[in-house]
Tab-separated table of C-alpha atoms and ligand atoms in Angstrom:
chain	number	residue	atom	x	y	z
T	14	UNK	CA	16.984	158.250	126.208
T	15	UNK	CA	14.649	159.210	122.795
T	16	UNK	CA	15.175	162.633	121.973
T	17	UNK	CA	13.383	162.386	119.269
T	18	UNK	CA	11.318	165.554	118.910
T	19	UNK	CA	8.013	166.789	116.943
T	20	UNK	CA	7.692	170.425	115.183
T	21	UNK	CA	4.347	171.006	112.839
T	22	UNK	CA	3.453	167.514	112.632
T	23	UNK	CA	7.203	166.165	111.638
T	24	UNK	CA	8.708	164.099	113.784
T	25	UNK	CA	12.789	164.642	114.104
T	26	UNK	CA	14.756	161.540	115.270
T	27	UNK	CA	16.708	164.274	117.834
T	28	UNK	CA	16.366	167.296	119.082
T	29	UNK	CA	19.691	168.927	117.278
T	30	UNK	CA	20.387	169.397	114.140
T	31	UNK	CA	22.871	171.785	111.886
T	32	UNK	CA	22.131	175.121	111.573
T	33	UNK	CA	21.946	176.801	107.780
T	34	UNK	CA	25.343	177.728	106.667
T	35	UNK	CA	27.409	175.133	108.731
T	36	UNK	CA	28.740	172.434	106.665
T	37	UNK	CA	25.498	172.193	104.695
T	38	UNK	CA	26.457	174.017	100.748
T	39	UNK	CA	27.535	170.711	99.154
T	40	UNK	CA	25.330	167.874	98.314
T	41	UNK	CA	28.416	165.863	99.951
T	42	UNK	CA	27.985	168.107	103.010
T	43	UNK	CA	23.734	167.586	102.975
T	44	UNK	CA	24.665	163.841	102.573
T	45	UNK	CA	27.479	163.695	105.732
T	46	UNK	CA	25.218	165.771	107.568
T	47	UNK	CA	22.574	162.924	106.146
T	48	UNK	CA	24.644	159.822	107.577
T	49	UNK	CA	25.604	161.955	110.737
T	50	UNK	CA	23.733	162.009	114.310
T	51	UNK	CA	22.156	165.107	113.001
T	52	UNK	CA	18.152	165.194	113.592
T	53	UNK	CA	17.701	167.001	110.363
T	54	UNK	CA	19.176	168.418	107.048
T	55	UNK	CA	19.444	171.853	106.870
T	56	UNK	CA	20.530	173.148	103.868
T	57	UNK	CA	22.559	176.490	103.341
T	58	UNK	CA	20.050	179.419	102.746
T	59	UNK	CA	20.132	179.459	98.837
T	60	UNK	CA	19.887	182.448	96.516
T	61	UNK	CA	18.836	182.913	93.126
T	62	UNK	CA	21.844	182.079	91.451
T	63	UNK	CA	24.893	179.996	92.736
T	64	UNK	CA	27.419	182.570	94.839
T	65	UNK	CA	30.853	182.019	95.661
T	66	UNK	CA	29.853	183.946	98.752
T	67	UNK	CA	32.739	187.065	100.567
T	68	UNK	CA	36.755	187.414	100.006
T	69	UNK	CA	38.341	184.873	102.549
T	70	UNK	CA	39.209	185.119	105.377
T	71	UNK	CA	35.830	184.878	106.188
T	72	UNK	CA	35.015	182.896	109.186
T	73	UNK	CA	37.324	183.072	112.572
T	74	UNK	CA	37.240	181.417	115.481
T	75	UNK	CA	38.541	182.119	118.887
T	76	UNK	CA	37.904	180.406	122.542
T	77	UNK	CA	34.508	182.228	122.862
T	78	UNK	CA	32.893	182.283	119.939
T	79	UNK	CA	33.582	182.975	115.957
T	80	UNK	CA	32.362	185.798	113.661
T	81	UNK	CA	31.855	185.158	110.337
T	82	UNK	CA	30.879	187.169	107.180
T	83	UNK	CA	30.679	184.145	104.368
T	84	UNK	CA	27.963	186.211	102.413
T	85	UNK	CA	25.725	183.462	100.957
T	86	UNK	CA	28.022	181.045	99.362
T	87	UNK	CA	25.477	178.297	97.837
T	88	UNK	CA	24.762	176.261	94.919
T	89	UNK	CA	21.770	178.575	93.901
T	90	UNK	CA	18.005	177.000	94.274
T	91	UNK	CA	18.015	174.797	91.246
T	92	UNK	CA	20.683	172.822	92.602
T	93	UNK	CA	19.444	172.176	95.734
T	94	UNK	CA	15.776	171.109	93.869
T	95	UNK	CA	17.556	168.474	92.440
T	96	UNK	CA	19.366	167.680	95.597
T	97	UNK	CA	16.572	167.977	97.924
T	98	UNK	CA	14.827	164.976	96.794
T	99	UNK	CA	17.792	162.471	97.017
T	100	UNK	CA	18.355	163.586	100.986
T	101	UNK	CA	14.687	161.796	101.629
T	102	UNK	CA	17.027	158.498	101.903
T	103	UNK	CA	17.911	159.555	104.799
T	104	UNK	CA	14.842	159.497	106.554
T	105	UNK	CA	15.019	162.220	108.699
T	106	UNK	CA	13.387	166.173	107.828
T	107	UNK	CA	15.312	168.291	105.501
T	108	UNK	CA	15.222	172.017	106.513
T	109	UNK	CA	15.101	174.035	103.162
T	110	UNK	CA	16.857	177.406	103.969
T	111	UNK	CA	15.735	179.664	101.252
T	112	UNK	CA	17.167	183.528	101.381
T	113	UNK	CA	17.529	186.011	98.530
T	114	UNK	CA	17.447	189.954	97.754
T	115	UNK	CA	14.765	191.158	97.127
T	116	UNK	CA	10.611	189.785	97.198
T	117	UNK	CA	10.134	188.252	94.192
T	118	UNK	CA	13.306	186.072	94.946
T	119	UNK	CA	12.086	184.599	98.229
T	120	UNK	CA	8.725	184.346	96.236
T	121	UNK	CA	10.690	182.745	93.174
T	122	UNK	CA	12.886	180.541	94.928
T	123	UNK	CA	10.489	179.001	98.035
T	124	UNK	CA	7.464	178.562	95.265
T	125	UNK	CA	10.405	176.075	93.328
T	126	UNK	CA	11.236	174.472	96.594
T	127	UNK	CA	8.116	173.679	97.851
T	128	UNK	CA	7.141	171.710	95.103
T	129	UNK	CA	9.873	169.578	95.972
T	130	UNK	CA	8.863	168.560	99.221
T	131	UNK	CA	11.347	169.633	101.796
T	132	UNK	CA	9.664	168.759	104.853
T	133	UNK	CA	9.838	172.448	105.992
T	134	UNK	CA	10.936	175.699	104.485
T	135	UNK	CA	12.604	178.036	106.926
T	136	UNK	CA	12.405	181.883	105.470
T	137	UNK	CA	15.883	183.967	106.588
T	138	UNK	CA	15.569	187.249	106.956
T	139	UNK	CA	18.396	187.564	108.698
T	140	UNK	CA	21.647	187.154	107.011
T	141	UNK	CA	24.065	190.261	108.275
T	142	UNK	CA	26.494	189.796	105.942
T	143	UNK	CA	25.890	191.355	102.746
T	144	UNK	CA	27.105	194.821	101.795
T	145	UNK	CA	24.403	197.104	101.393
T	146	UNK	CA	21.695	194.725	102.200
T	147	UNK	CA	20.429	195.714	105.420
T	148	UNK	CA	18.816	192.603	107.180
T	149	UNK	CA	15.013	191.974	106.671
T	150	UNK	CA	13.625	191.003	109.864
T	151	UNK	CA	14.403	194.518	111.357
T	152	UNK	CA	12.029	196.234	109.193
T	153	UNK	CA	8.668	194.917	110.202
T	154	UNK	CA	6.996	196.029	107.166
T	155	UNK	CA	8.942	194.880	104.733
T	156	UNK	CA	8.875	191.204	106.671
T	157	UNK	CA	5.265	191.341	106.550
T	158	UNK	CA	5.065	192.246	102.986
T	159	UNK	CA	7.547	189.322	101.948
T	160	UNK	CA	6.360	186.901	104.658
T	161	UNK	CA	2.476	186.618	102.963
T	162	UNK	CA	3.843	186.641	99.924
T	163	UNK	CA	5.951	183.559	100.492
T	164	UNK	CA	3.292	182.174	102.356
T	165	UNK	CA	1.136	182.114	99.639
T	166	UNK	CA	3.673	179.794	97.274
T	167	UNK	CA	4.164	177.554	100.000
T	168	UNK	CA	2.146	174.032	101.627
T	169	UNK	CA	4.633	172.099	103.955
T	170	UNK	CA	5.698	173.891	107.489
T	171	UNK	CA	6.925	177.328	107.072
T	172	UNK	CA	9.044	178.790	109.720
T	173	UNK	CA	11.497	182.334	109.836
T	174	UNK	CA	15.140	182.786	110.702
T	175	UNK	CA	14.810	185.944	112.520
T	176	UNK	CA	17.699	188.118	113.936
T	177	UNK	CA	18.569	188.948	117.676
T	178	UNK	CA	16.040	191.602	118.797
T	179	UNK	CA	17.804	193.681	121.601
T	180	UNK	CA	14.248	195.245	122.929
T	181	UNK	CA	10.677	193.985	123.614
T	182	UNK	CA	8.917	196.472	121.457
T	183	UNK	CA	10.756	194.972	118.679
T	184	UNK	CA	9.916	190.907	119.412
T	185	UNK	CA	6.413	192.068	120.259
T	186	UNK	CA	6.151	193.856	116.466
T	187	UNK	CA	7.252	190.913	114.828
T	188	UNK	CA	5.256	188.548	117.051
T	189	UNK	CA	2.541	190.369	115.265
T	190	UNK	CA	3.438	190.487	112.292
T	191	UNK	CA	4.042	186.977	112.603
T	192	UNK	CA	0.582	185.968	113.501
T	193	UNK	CA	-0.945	187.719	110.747
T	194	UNK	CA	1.216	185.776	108.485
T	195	UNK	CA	0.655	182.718	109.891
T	196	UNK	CA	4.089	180.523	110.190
T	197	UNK	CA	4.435	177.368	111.782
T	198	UNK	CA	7.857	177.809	113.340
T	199	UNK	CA	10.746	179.909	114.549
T	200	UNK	CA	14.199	179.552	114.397
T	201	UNK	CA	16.254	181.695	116.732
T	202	UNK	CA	18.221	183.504	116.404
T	203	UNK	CA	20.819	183.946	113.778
T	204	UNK	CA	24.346	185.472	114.328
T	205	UNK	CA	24.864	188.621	115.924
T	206	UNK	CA	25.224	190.685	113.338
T	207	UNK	CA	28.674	193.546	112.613
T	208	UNK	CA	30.508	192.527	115.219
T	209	UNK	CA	33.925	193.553	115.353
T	210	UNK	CA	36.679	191.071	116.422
T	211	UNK	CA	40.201	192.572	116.896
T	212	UNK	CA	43.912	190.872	116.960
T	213	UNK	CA	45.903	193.105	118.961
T	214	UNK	CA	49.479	191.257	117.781
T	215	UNK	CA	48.657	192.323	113.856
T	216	UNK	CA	46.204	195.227	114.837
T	217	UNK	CA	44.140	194.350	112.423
T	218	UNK	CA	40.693	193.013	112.084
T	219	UNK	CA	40.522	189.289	111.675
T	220	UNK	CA	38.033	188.345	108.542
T	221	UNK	CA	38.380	190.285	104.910
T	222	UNK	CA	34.674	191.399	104.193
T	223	UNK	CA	33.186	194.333	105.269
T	224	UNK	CA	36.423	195.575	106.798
T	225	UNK	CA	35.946	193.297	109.400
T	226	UNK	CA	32.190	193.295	110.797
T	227	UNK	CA	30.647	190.238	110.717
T	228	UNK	CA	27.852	187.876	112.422
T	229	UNK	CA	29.239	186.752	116.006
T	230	UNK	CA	28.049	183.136	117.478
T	231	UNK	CA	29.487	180.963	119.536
T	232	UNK	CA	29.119	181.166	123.261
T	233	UNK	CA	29.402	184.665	124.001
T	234	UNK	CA	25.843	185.386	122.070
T	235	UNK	CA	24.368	182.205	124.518
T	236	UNK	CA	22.146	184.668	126.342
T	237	UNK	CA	20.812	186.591	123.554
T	238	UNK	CA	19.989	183.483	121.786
T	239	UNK	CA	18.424	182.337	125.060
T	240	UNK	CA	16.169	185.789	125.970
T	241	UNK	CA	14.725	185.802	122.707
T	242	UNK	CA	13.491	182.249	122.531
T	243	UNK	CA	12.173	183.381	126.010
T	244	UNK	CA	10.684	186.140	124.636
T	245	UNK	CA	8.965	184.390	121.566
T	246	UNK	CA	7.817	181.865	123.845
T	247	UNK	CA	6.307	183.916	126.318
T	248	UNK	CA	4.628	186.371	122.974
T	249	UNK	CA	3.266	182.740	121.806
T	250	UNK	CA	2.303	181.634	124.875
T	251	UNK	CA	4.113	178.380	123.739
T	252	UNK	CA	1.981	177.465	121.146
T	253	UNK	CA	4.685	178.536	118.332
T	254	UNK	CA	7.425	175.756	118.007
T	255	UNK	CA	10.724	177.135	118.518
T	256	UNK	CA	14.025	175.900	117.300
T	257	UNK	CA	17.306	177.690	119.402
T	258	UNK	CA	19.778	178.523	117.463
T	259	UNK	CA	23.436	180.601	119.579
T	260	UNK	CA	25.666	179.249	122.207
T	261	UNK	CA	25.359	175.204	122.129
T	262	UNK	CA	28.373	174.192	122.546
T	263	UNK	CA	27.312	171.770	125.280
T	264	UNK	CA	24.369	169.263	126.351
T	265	UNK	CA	23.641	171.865	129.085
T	266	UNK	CA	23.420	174.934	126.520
T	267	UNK	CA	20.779	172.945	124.880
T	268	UNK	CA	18.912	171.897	128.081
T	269	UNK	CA	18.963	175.999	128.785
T	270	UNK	CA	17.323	176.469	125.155
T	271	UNK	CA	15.188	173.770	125.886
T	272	UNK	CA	13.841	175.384	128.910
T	273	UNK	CA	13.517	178.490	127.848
T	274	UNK	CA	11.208	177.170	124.940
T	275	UNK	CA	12.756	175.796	122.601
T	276	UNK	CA	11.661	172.561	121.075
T	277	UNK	CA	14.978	172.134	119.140
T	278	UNK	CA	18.370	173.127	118.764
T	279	UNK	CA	20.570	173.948	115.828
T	280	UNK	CA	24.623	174.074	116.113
T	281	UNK	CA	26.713	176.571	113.707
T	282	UNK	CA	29.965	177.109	115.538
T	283	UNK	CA	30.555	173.861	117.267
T	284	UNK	CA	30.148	171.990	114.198
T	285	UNK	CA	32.304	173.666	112.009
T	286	UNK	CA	35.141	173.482	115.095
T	287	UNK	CA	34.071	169.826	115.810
T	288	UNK	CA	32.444	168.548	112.905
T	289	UNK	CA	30.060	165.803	112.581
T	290	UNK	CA	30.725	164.208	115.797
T	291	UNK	CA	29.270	166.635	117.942
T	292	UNK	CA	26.032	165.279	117.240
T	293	UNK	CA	26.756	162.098	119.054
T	294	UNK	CA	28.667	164.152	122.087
T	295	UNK	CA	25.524	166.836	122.412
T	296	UNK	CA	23.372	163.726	122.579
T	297	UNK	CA	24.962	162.024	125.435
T	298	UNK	CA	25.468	164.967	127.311
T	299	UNK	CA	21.529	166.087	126.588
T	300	UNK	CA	20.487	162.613	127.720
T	301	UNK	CA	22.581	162.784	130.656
T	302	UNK	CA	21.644	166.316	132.078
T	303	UNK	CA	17.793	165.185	131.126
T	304	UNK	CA	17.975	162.080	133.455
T	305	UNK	CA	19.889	163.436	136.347
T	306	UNK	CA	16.946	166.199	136.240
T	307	UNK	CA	14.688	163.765	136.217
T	308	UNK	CA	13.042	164.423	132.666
T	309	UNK	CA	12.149	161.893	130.065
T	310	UNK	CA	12.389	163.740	127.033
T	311	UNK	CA	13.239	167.284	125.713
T	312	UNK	CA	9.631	167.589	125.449
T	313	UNK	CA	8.964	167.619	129.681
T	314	UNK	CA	11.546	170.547	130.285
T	315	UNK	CA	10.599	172.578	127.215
T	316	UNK	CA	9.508	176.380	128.954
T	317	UNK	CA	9.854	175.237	132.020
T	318	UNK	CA	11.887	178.169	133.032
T	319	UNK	CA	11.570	179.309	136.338
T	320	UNK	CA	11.295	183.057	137.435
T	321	UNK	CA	12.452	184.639	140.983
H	16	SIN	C1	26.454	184.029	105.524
H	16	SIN	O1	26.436	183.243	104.567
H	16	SIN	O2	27.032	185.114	105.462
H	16	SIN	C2	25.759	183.669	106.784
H	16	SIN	C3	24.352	183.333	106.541
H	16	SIN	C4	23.415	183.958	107.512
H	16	SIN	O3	23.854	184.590	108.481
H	16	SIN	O4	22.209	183.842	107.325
């Protein structure tokens, strides 16, 4: 079956793709991730200047999930302007992830970016993991502020990395705020941020950083991930493309994204415990659940949620 997929005018060979910060730092990682299954190239959301990222141990995994506090480790944006360009090869979109602390570094870095044709920018405002930086995208205000800034310094498909929102009022503020910026895309959600994950054998926390909080995914954050892309669909009234991002581990997580709204999916977890192979496994098992539903593409299921 063609999974191929189409979000702001670019067309994606499939439907899933990495999600920033799995396997994606490296220009050998953007270039597996380039010969993989993968739909896309995501890079990892790049700062200012190159960052060796939190003390290790910083990711763990366990049979439900993983929590992770890596804290940015990247290349910085220069290097990835140089690598950006070579990844066209590959003929499939590269996802530039661009992060940073503070306005004029979004502004900075995304204005650099752009002009080397990534074939969309995703914004995060949602990394949890460094100290003392409180996550953008729960202060409206400040999003908005950054957002039309950005926006301003940049021409191919813009979307935002936005965290889990735990109440309406707070996806309905950012819908708006959204809107007035104008973005082309979502991608939800990102990890669940300060989580704490405990061994009871050492008694002891299980990653170094931030005595031990860090952003959860996995499987046990499936049904956050999948009521806010229900939410954001439902605020768009499925006009914004969404790409759902928490709990695929399986072709039927990403048929429940799907039909909650999503147009896409990106893996974190599942990659880094299966590496690039998943691609190929999500595929079949997509393709399979799609056909036994009837379905000809992601495209016919996408929102087609039904409510009791
Ligand atoms: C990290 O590098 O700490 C994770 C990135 C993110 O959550 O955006």
């Amino acid at each position: 079956m063609n999974l191929s997929i189409t979000i702001a005018g670019v067309r994606f060979p499939s439907c899933f793709m990495n999600a920033a910060g799995a396997r994606c730092v490296t220009r050998e990682e953007l270039e597996a991730l380039g010969r993989s299954q993968s739909g896309a190239i995501v890079t990892k959301s790049m700062t200012l200047e190159p960052r060796q990222g939190n003390p290790e141990p910083r990711y763990y995994g366990f049979p439900s999930g993983s929590i992770n506090s890596m804290g940015l480790p990247n290349l910085g944006y220069r290097a990835y302007a140089q690598i950006i360009p070579d990844l066209k090869r590959f003929q499939k979109p590269v996802i530039a992830s661009v992060a940073g602390f503070g306005e004029e570094d979004f502004v900075t870095i995304a204005a650099t970016i752009n002009e080397c044709r990534p074939d969309l920018i995703e914004v995060n405002l949602s990394c949890p993991n460094i100290p003392g930086e409180p996550q953008i995208g729960y202060d409206a205000e400040a999003s908005e502020r950054l957002l039309k800034r950005v926006r301003k310094v940049v021409s191919v498909p813009m979307g935002v990395k936005l965290p889990p929102y735990f109440d309406p009022a707070h996806q309905e503020a950012m819908a708006r705020v959204l809107e007035r910026v104008g973005v082309d895309f979502l991608s939800l959600i990102n990890s669940v941020g300060n989580g704490l994950v405990v061994d009871p054998e050492r008694e002891a926390v299980v990653i170094k950083p931030k005595g031990g909080f860090g952003g959860l995914g996995g499987t046990l954050i499936k049904p956050v991930a999948l009521a806010n892309v229900r939410a954001f669909w439902k605020l768009f009234a499925g006009r914004l493309p969404i790409i759902g991002t928490g709990g695929v581990i399986s072709g039927v997580d990403a048929f429940e994204h799907l039909l909650c709204g999503a147009s896409a999916v990106q893996v974190g977890t599942v990659l880094v415990e299966e590496d690039l192979g998943v691609f190929e496994r999500l595929e079949r098992e997509l393709a399979s659940v799609l056909a036994r539903k009837g379905y000809d593409s992601p495209a016919a299921c996408r929102g087609k949620l039904k409510e009791l």
